[in-house]
GROMACS .gro file of C-alpha atoms in nm:
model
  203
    1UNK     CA    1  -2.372  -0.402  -3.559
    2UNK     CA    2  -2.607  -0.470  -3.242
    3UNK     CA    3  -2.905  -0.210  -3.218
    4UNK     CA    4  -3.005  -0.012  -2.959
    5UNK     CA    5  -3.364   0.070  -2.922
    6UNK     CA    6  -3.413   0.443  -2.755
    7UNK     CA    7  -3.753   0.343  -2.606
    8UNK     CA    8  -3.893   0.709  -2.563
    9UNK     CA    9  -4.178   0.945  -2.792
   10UNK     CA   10  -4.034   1.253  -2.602
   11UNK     CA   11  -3.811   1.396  -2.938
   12UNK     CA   12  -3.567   1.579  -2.670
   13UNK     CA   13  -3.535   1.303  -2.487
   14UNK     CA   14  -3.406   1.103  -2.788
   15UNK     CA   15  -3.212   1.321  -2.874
   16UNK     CA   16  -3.027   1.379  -2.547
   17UNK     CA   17  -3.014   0.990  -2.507
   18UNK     CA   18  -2.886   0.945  -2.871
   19UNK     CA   19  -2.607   1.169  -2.827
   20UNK     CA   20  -2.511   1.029  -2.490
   21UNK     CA   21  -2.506   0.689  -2.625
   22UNK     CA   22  -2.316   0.787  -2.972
   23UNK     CA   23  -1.983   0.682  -2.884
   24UNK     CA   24  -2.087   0.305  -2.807
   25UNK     CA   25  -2.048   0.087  -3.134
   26UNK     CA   26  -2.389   0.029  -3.123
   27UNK     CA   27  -2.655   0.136  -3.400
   28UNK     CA   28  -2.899   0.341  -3.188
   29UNK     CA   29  -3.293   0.323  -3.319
   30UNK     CA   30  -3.606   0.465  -3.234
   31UNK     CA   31  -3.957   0.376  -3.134
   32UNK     CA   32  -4.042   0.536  -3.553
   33UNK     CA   33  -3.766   0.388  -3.697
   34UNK     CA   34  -3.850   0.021  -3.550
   35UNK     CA   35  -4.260   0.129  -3.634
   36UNK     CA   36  -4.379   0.103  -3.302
   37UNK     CA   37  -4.664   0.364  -3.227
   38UNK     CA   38  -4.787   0.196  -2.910
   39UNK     CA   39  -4.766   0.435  -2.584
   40UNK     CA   40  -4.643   0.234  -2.293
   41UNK     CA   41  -4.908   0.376  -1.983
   42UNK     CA   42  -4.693   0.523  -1.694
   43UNK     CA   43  -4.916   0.396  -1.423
   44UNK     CA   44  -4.573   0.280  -1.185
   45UNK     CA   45  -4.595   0.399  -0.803
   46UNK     CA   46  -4.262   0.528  -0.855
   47UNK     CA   47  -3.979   0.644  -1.169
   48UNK     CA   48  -3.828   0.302  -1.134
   49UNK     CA   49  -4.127   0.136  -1.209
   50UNK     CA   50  -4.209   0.317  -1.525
   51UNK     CA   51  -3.901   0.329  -1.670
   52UNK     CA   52  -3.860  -0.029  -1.583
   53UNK     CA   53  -4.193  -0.120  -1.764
   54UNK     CA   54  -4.114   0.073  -2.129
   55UNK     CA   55  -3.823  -0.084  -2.126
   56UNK     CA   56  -3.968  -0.422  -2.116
   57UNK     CA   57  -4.252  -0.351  -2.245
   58UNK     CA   58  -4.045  -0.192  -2.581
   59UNK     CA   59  -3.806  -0.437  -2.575
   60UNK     CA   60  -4.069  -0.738  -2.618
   61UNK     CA   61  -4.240  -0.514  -2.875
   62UNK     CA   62  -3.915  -0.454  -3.076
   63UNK     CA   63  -3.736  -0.776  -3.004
   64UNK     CA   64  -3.480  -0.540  -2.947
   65UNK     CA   65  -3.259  -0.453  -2.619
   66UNK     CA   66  -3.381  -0.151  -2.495
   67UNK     CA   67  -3.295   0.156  -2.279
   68UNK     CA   68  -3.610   0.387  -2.118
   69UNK     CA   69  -3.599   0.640  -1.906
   70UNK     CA   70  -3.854   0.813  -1.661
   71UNK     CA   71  -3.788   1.107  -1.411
   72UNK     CA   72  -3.910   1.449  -1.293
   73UNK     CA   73  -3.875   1.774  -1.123
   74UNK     CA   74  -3.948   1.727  -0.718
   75UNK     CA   75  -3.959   2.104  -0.576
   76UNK     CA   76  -3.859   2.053  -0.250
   77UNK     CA   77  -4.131   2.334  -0.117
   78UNK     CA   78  -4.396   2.161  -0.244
   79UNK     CA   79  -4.349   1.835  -0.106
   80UNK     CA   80  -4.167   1.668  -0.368
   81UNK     CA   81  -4.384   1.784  -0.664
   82UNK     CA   82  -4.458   1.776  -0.966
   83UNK     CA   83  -4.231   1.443  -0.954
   84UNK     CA   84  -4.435   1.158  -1.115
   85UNK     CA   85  -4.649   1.405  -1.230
   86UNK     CA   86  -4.429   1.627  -1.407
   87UNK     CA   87  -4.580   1.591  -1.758
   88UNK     CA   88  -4.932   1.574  -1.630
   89UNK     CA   89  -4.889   1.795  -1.386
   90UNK     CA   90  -5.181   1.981  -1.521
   91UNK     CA   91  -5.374   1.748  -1.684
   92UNK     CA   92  -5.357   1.419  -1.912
   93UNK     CA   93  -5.340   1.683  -2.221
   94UNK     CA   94  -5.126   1.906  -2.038
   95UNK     CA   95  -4.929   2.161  -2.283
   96UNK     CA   96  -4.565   2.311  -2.228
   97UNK     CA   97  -4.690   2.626  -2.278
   98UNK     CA   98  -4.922   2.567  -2.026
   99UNK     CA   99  -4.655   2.424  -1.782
  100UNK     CA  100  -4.441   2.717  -1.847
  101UNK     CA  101  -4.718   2.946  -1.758
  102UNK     CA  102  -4.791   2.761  -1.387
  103UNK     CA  103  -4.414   2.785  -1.314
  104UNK     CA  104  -4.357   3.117  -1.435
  105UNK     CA  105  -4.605   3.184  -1.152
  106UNK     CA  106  -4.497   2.955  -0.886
  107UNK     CA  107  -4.159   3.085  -0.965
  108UNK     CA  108  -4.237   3.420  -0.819
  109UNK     CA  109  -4.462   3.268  -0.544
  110UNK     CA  110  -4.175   3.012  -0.391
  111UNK     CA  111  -4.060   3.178  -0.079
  112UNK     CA  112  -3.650   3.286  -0.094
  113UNK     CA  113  -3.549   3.068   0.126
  114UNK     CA  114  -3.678   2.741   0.058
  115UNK     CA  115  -3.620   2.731  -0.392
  116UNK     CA  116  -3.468   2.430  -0.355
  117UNK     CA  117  -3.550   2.124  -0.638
  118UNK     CA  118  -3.398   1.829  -0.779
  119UNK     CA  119  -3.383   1.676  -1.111
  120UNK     CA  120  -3.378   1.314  -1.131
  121UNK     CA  121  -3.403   1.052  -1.345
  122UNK     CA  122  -3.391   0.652  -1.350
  123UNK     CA  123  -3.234   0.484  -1.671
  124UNK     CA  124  -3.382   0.116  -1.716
  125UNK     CA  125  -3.198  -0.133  -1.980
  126UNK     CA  126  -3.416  -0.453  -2.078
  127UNK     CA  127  -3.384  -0.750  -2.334
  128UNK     CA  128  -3.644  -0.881  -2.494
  129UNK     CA  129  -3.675  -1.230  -2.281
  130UNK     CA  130  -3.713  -0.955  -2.021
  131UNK     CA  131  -3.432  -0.908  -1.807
  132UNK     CA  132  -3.416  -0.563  -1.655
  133UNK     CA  133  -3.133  -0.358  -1.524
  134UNK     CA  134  -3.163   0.017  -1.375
  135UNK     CA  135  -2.919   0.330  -1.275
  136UNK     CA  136  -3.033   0.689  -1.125
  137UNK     CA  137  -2.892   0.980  -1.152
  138UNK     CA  138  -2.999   1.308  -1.007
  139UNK     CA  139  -2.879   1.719  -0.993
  140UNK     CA  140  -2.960   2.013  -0.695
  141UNK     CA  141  -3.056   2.331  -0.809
  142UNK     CA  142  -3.320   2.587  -0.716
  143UNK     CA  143  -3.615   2.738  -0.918
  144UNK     CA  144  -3.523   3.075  -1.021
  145UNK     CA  145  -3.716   3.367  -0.964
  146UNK     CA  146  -3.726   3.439  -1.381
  147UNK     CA  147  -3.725   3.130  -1.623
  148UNK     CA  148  -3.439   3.178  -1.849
  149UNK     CA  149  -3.522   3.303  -2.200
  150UNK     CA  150  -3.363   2.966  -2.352
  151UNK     CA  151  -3.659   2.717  -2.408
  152UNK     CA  152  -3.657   2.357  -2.505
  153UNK     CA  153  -3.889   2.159  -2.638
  154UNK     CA  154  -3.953   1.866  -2.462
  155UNK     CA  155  -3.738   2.016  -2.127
  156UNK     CA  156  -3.957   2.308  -2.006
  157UNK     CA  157  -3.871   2.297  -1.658
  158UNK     CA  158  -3.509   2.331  -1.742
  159UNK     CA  159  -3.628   2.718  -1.813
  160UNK     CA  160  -3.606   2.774  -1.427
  161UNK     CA  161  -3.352   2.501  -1.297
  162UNK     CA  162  -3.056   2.746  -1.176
  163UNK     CA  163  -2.759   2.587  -1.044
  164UNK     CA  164  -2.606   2.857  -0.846
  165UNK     CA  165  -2.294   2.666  -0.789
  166UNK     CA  166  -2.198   2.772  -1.173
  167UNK     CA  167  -2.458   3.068  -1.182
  168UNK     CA  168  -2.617   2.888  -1.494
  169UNK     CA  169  -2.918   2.806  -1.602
  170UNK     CA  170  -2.931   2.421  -1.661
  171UNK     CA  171  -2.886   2.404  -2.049
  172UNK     CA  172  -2.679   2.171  -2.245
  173UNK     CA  173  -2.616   2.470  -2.467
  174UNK     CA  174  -2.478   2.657  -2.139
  175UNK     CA  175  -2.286   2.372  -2.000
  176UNK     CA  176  -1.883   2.312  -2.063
  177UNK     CA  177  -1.857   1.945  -2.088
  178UNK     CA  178  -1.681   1.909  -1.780
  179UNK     CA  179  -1.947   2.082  -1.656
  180UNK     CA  180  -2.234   1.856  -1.812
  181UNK     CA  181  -2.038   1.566  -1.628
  182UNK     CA  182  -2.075   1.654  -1.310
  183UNK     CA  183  -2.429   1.889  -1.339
  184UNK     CA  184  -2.657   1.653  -1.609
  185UNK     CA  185  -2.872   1.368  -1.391
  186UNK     CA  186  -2.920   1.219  -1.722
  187UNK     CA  187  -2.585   1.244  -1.826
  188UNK     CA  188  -2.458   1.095  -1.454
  189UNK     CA  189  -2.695   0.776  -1.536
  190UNK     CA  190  -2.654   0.696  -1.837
  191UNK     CA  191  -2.217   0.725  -1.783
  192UNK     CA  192  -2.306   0.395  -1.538
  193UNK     CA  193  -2.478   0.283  -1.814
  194UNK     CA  194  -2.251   0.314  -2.064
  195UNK     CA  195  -2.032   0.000  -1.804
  196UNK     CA  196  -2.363  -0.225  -1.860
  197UNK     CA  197  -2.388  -0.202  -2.218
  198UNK     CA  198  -2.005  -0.258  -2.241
  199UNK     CA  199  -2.085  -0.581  -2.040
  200UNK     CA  200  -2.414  -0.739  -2.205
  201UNK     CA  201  -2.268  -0.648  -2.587
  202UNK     CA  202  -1.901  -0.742  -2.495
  203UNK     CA  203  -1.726  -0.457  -2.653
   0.00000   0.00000   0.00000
């Protein structure tokens, strides 16, 4: 069976990916599994470019085809950020306690009318001899006032993503699957993915 290399150290990330990608007769592997311990720098002027460079960058490390990811929050009210930024936003070392902590207090600072934010992410698929293909997929929402008492590891800002079109917070756990369809950016990607893999691995 072909493998799959989920080229990501983010655990929910992997996970989300992982179970996206399960139905595909492929045998899905990660960056431990394969023994890879480097840490591809995200130093791209945009989420294309990152997630277009682990992918490569894992693939030719793995030998393996590979899918990466990068994306962010952009809070419309602050010009777009965290965005790039979103796991340093703080720092190099930042924490998602520490995160958590900033938002909890921007949450109550962001004026009523302008809570608006977007999730979105950019899925990049590579081969080894270093052919790269990418898909985006984003989701609206607005930071709510409270973060939700759900936490995630590895998806803090999901704690105040509200989508008030289904009065939810945005959780998996909280999501109908029709829902997760049309309110997951991740989900919305990797679904045109799931065309490209169909193509390359002829299945």
């Amino acid at each position: 069976m072909q493998k799959l290399l989920i080229a990501t150290t983010n655990p929910a990330k992997l996970n989300e990916l992982s179970c996206l990608l399960s139905d595909l007769p492929l045998e899905l592997v990660s960056l431990h599994d394969v023994g890879i311990t480097t840490e591809v720098e995200e130093d791209g002027k945009n989420y294309i470019e990152n997630s277009q460079k682990k992918a490569r960058e894992y693939a030719r490390l793995s030998g393996l085809p590979a899918v990466a990811d990068d994306g962010g929050l952009e809070i419309v009210a602050l010009g777009g950020a965290p965005g790039l930024k979103s796991h340093r936003w703080l720092g190099p070392h930042t924490t998602e306690d520490q995160l958590i902590a900033h938002m909890t207090k921007l949450a109550k600072e962001l004026p009523d009318a302008n809570r608006q934010a977007f999730f979105k992410t950019v899925v990049s698929f590579a081969l080894p001899i270093g052919n790269v293909q990418s898909i985006s997929g984003e989701i609206e929402g607005i930071i709510a006032h409270e973060p939700s008492l759900n936490l995630i590891k590895g998806f803090p800002y999901r704690s105040f993503f509200f989508l008030p079109q289904i009065n939810k917070y945005y959780f998996e756990t909280e999501l109908t699957p029709e829902e997760m369809k049309e309110y997951n950016h991740r989900v919305k990607a990797v679904n045109k993915l799931k065309s490209l893999l169909k193509e390359t691995f002829h299945f």
